[in-house]
Coordinates of C-alpha atoms in Angstrom, one line a residue:
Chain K
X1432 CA -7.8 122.9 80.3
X1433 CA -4.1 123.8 81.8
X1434 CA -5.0 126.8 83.3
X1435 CA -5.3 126.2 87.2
X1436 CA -3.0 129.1 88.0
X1437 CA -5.8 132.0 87.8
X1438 CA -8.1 132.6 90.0
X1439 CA -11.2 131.6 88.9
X1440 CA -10.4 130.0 85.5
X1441 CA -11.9 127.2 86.3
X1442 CA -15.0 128.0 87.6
X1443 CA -15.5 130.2 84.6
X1444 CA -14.5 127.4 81.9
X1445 CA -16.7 124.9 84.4
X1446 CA -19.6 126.8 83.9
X1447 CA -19.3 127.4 79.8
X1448 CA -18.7 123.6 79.7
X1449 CA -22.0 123.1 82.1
X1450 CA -23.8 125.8 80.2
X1451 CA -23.1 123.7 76.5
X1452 CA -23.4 120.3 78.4
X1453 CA -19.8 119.4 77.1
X1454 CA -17.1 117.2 79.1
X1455 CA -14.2 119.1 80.5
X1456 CA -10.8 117.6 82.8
X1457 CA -8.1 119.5 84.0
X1458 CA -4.9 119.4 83.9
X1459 CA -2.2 120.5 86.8
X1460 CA 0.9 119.1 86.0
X1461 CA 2.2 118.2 82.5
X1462 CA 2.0 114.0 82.9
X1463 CA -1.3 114.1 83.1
X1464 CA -2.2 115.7 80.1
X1465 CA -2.1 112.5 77.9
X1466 CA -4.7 111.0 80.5
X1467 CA -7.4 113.9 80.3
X1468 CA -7.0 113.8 76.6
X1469 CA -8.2 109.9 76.6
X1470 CA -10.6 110.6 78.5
X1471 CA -12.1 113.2 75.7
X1472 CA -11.6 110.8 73.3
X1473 CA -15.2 110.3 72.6
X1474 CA -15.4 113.9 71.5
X1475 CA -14.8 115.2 67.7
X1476 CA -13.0 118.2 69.0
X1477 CA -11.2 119.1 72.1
X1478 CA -10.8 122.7 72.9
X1479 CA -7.7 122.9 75.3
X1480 CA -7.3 126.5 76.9
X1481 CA -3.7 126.9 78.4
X1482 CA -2.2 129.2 81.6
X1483 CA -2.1 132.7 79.7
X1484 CA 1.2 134.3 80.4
X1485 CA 3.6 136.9 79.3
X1486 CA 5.8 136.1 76.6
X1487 CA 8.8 136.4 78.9
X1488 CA 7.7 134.2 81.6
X1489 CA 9.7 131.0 79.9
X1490 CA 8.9 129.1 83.3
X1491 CA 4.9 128.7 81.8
X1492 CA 5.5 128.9 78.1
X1493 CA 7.7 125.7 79.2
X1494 CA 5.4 124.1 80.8
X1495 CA 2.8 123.8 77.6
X1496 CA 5.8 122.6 76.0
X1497 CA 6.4 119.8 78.2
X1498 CA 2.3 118.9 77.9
X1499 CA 3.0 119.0 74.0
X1500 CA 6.0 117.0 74.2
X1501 CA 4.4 114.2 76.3
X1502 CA 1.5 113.7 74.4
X1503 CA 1.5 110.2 73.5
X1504 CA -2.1 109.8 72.7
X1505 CA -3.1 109.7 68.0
X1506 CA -4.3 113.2 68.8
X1507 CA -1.8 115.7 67.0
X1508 CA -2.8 119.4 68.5
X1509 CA -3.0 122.0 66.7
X1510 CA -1.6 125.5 68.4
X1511 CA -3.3 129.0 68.2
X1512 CA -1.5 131.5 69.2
X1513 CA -4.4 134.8 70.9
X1514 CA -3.0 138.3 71.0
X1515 CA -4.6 140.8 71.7
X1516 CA -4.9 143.5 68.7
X1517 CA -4.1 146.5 70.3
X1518 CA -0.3 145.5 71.4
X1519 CA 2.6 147.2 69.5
X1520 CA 4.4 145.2 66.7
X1521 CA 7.6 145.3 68.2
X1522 CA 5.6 143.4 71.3
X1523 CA 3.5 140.7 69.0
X1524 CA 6.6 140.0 67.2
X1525 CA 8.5 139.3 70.7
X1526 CA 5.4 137.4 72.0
X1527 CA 5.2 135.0 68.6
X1528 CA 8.7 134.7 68.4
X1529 CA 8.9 133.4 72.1
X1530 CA 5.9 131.0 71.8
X1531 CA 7.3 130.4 68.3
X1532 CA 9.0 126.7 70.2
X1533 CA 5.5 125.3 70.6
X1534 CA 5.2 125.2 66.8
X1535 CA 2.4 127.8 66.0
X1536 CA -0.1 126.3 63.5
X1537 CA -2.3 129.7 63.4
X1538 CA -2.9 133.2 64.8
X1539 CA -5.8 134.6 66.6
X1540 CA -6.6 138.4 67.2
X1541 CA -8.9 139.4 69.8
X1542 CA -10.2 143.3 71.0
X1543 CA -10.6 144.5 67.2
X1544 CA -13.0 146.6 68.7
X1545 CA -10.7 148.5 71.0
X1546 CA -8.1 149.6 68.4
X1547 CA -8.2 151.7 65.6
X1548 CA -5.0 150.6 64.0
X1549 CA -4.5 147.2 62.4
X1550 CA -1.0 147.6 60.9
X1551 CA 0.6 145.6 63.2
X1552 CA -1.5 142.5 62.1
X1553 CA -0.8 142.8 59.0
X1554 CA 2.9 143.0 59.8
X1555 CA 3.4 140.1 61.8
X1556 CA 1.4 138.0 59.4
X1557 CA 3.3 139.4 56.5
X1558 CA 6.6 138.7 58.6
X1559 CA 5.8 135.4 60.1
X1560 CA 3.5 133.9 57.2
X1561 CA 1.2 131.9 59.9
X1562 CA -2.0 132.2 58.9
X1563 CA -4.8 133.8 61.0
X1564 CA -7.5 131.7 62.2
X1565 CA -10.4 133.7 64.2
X1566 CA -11.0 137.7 64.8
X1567 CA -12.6 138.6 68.2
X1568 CA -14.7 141.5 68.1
X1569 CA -16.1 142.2 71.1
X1570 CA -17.0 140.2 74.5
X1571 CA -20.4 138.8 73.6
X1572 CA -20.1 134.8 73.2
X1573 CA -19.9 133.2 70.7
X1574 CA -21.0 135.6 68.0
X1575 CA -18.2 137.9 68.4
X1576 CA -15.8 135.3 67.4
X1577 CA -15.3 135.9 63.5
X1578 CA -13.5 133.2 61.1
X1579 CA -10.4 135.5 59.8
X1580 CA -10.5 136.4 55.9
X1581 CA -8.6 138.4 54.4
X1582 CA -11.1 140.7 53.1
X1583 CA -12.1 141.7 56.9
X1584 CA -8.6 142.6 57.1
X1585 CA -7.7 145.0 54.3
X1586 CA -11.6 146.3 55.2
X1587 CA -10.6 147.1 58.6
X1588 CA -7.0 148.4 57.7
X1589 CA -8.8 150.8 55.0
X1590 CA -12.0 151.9 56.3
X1591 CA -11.5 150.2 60.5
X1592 CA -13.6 148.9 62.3
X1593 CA -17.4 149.1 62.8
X1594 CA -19.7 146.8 64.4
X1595 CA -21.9 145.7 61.8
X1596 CA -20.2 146.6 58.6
X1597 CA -17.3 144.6 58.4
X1598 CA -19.2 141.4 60.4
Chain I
X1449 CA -28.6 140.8 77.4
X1450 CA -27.4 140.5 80.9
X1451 CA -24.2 138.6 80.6
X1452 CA -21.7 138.3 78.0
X1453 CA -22.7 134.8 77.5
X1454 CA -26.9 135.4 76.9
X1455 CA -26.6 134.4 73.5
X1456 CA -24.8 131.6 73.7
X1457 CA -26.9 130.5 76.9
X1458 CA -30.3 130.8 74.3
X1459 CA -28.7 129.0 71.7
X1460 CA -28.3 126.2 73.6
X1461 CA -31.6 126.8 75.0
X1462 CA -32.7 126.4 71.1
X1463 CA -31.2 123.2 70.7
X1464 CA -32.6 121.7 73.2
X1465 CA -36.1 122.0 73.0
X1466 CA -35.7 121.6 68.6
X1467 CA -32.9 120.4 67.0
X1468 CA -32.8 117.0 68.6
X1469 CA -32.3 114.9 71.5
X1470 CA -29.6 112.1 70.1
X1471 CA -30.1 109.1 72.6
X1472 CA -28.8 106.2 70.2
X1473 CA -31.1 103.2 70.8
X1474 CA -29.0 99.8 70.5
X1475 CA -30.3 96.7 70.6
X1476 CA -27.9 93.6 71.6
X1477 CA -29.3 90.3 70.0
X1478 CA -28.0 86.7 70.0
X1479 CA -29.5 83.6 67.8
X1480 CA -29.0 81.5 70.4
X1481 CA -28.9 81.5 74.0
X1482 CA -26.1 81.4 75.9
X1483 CA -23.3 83.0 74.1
X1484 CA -22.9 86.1 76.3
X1485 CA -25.3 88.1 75.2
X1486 CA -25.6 90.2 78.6
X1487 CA -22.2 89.8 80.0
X1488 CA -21.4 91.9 76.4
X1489 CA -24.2 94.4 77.2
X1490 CA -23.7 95.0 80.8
X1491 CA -19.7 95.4 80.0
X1492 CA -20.3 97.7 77.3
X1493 CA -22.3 100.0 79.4
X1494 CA -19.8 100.0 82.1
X1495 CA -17.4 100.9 79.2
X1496 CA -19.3 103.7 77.6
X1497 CA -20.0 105.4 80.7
X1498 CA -16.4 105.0 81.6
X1499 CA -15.7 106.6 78.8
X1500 CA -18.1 109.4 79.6
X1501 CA -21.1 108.6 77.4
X1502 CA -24.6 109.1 79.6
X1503 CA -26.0 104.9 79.5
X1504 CA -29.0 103.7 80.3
X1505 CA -29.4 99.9 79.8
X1506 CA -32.5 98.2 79.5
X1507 CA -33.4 94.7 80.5
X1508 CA -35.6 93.5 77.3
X1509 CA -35.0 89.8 77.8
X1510 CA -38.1 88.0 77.6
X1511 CA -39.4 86.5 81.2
X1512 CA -35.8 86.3 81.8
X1513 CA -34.6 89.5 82.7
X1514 CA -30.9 89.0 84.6
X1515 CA -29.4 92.5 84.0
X1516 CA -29.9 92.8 88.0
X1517 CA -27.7 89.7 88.4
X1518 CA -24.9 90.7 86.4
X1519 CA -24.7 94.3 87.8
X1520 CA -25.2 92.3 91.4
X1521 CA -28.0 95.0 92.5
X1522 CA -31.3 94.7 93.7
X1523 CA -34.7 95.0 92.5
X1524 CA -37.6 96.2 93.8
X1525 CA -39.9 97.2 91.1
X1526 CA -39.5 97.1 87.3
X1527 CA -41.1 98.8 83.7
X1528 CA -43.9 97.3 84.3
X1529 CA -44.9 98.3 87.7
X1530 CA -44.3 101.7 85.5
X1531 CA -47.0 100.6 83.2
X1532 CA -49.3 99.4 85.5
X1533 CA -49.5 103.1 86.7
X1534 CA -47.5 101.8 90.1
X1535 CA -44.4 103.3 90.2
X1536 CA -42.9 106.2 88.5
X1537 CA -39.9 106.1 85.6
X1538 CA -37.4 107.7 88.6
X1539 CA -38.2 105.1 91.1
X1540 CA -37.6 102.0 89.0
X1541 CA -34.0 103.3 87.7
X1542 CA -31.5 101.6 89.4
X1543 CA -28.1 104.0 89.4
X1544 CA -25.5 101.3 88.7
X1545 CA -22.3 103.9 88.7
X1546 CA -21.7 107.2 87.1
X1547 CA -23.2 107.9 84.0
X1548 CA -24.6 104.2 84.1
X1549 CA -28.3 103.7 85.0
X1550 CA -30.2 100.3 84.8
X1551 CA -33.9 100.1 83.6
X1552 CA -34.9 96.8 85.0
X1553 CA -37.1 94.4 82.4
X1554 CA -39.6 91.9 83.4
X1555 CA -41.6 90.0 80.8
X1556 CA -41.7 91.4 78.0
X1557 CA -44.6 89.4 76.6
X1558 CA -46.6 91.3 79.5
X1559 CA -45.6 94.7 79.1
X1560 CA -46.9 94.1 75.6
X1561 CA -50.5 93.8 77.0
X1562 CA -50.1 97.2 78.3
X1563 CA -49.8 98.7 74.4
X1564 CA -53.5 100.1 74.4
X1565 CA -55.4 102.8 76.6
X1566 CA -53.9 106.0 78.1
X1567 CA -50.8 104.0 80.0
X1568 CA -48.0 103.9 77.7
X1569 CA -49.0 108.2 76.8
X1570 CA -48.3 108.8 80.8
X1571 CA -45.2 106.4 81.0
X1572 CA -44.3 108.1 78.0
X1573 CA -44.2 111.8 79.6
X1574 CA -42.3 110.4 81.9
X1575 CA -39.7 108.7 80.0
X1576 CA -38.7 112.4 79.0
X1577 CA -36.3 112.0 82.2
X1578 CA -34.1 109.6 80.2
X1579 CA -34.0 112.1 77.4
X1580 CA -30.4 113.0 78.5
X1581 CA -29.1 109.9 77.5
X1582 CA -26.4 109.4 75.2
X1583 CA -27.2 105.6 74.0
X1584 CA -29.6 102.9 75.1
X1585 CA -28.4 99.7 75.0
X1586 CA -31.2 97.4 74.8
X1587 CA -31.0 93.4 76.4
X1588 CA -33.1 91.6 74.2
X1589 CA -33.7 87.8 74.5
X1590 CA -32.2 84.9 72.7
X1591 CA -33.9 83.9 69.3
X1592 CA -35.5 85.1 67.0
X1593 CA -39.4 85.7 68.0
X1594 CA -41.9 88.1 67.5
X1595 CA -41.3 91.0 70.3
X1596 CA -37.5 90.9 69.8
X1597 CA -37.8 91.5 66.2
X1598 CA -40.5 94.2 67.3
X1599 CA -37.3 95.9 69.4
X1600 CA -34.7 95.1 66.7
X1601 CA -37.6 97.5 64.6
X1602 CA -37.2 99.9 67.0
X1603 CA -33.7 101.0 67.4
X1604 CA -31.5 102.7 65.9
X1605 CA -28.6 99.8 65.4
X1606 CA -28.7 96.0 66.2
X1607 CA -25.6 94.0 67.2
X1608 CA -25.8 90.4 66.8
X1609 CA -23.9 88.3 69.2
X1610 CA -22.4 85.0 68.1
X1611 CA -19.9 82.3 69.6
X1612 CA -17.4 80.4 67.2
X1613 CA -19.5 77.0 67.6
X1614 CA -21.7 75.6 65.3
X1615 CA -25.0 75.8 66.5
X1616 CA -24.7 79.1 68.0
X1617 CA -23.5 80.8 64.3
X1618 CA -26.5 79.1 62.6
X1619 CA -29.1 80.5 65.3
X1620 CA -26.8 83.6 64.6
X1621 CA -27.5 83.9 60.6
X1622 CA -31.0 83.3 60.9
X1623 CA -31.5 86.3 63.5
X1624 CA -29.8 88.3 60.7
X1625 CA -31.7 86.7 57.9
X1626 CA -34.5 87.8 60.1
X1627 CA -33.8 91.2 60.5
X1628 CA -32.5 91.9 57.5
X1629 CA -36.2 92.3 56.3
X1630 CA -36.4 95.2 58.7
X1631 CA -33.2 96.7 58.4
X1632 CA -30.3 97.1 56.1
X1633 CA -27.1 97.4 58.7
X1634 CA -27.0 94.3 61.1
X1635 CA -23.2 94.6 63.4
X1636 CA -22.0 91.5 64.2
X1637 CA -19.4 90.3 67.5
X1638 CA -18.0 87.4 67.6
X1639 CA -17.5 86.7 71.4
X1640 CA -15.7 83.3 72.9
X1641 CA -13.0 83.2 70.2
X1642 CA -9.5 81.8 70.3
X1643 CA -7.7 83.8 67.8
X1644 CA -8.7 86.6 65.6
X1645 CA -7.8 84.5 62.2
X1646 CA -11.0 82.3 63.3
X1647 CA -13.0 85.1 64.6
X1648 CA -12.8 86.5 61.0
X1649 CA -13.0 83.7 59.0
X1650 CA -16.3 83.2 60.7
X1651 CA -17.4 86.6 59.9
X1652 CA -16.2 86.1 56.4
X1653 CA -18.3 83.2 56.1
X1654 CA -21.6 84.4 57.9
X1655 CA -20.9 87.6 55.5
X1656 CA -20.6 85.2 52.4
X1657 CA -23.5 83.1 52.6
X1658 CA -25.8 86.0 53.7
X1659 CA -24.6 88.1 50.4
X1660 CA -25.5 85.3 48.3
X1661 CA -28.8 84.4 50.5
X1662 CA -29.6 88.0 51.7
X1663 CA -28.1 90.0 49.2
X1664 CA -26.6 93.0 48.4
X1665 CA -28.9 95.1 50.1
X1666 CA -27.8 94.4 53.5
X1667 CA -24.7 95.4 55.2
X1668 CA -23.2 93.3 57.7
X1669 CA -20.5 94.9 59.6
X1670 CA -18.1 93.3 61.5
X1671 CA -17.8 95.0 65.1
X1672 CA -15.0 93.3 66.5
X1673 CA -14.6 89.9 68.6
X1674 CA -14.2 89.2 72.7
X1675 CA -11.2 86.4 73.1
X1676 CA -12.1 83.8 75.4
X1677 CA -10.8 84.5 78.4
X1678 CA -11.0 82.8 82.2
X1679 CA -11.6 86.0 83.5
X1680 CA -14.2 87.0 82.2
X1681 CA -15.9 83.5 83.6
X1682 CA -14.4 84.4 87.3
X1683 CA -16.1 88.0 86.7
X1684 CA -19.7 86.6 86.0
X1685 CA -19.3 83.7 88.9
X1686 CA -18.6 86.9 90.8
X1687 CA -21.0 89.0 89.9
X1688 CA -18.9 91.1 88.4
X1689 CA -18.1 93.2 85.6
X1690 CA -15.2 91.7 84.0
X1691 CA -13.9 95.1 82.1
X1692 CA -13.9 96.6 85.7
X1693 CA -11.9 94.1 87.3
X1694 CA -9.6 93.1 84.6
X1695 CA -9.4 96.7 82.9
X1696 CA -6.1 95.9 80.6
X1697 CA -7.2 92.5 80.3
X1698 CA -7.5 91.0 76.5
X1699 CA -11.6 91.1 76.3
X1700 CA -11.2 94.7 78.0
X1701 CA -9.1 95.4 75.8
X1702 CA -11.4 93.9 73.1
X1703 CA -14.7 95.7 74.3
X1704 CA -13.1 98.8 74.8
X1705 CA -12.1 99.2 70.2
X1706 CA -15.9 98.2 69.9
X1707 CA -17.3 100.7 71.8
X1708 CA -15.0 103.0 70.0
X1709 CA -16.1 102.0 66.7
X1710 CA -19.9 102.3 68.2
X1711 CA -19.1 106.2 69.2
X1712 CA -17.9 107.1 66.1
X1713 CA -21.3 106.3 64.8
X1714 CA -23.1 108.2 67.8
X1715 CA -22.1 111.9 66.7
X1716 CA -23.0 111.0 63.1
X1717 CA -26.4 110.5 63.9
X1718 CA -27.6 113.7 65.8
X1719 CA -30.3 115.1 63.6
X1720 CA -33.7 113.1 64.5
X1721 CA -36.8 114.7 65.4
X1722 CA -37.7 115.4 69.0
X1723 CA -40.7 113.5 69.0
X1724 CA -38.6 110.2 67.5
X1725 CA -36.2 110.7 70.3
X1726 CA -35.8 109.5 73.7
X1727 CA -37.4 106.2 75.6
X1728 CA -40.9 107.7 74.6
X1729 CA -39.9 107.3 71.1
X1730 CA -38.5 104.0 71.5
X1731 CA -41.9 102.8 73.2
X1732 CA -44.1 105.0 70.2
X1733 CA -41.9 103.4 67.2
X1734 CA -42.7 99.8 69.4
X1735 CA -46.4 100.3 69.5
X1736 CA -47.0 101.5 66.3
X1737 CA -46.2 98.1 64.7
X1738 CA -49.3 96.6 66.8

């Protein structure tokens, strides 16, 4: 995990990590992401959870690049990109376009449940042709976390959204 | 539903009292004596918990127990004080480092006697505190008698150690010849070599004769070989751990792509009863071949 700069990330990601009994490291500065990633290396999946920060803030969006760049480790990391669903177009396109230098394998939406129009999804992935990976729907963990489809989509975009229905 | 987490909270809950408890039970073997048998296991379990894998390493050598020796720590009392009903589990572990805890062995011809009455059910309530572990290496003796076979039964995987001489690769095939009644998968290091080329040329031929001897039905794989090495002589002299003081040395080195092939097999095998699981299992899966 990169993201030292909140308050209280840590803790929080600490205590899901004690919670599911799984290892975690920390990273603070770029050069030592290599390290914390060998020392995962008996897992099947690592989960790395970067410094959130506004799409114009190229200081941070930098500094995941520079933990990408130095990776010299066999692992090849995938990058998925989380906005939030109830942004404007104008702002997710600005947002993926800035992030776009980390190389953006897939798309994550979360807050489904606090919007009522979906457009702007379907825009951006009709604009940027990076596929969607996971819907959040809600805060409870993990089962509000929904693998994307395209059929929950259109559903939404046609009917919205309802707890329940489209899940 | 209290926090945003509850669900995920009793879903762990849920695993861990059913779907299984996936301490990997490994049993380190040699033919013959001599040939590093525990210098291997102590290393390994310095490595694994290095690597962040939850060991506990038990000292199943026959009336010669010397895990204390090689870890240079101290022993008061051992399994079978646990057996006799005169210690608990906790007081005999010995922490060795993080993630690393030694179960000392005595005679394992003794503990044996303990297989009947009510002892081994309470030692085996207690044994739930090792539940947590992630693999158990076993030390079992040299050769190729009854109550190593009984713990070559028992776990999960069985590595035979060999060195490149003579005697110590025949004393080597006939512990696999052995066990291959009891088991289809035997791994096999090859520890003391020179170069790889001989290292593998041995395996080749152990691998050949046991095909045409053995058969088809058992699969010998090669885990991977442990140069010779001064160091690693200097370490044991010492006390020592070699992969701690020499950690980029060749053997380190060495130890360190064998314990990696070992962990790939560890998340592959998660699924096993609860009751199968854990030291208690180990010890119920022992006695039931009495």
């Amino acid at each position: 995990m990169l993201d030292t700069y909140r308050i209280g990330a840590v803790e929080q990601l600490m205590q899901y990590a004690r919670m599911m009994k799984l290892g975690i490291e920390t990273v603070v500065d770029p050069p030592e992401f290599s390290s914390a990633l060998n020392a995962l290396r008996y897992s099947d999946y690592i989960l790395i959870d970067t410094m959130g920060s506004s799409p114009y803030d190229k200081g941070k969006i930098e500094k995941i690049y520079e933990c990408l760049r130095g990776n010299d480790t066999d692992y090849s990391v995938d990058v998925v990109l989380v906005m939030p669903s109830s942004i404007k177009y104008e702002d997710l396109k600005a947002t993926y376009e800035n992030f776009a230098p980390l190389g953006i394998d897939t798309m994550m939406f979360t807050k489904l449940d606090e919007t009522r129009g979906f457009g702007n999804i379907f825009s951006l992935v009709y604009e940027t042709k990076v596929p969607i990976s996971y819907f959040s729907v809600g805060q409870e963990v993990p089962e509000d976390l929904v693998v994307a489809t395209s059929d929950f989509l259109v559903e939404c975009l046609m009917n919205g959204f309802s707890r329940g229905e489209n899940t | 539903m209290n926090h945003q987490a509850a669900k995920l909270e009793a879903l762990v809950n849920q695993n861990r009292n059913t779907a299984a408890k996936k301490t990997r039970f490994i049993a380190i073997t040699s033919g013959k004596g001599g040939v590093g048998k525990s210098t291997i296991s102590s290393n390994m379990a310095h490595v694994m918990a290095k690597y962040g894998l939850k060991v506990g390493i038990f000292d199943a050598d026959i009336g010669l127990a010397n895990l204390d020796v090689m870890f240079n720590v101290k022993i008061q009392k051992n399994i079978l004080h646990v057996l006799k009903g005169e210690a608990t589990v906790n007081e005999i572990l010995v922490p060795i480092e993080k993630n690393l805890v030694l179960i000392p062995g005595e005679s394992g011809e003794e503990i044996f006697k303990y297989a009947s009455g009510g002892l081994f059910e309470r030692f085996m309530d207690q044994a739930s505190v090792l539940d947590d572990l992630d693999v158990m290496l076993i030390d079992t003796g040299a050769g190729i008698g009854e109550h190593i076979q009984l713990f070559l039964r028992a776990c999960d995987d069985v590595i035979v150690v060999t060195v490149p001489d003579p005697a110590a690769i025949t004393d080597a095939y006939a512990t696999i010849k052995v066990t291959a009644r009891l088991r289809d998968e035997i791994n096999v290091i090859m520890n003391q070599v020179r170069s790889s080329k001989e290292a593998e040329g041995l395996f080749e031929k152990i691998h050949k004769v046991a095909q045409a001897n053995i058969g088809g039905g058992l699969k010998l794989n090669y885990l991977g070989q442990i140069s010779n090495d001064a160091k690693i002589a200097n370490s044991v002299k010492k006390r020592a751990l070699f992969s701690r003081d020499y950690p980029s040395a060749t053997p380190t080195i060495e130890l360190e792509q064998i314990v990696k092939r070992i962990a790939k097999k560890l998340e592959r095998n998660v699924l096993v009863d609860p009751k199968e699981s854990g030291l208690g299992g180990l010890f119920k899966r022992l006695m039931e071949h009495f």
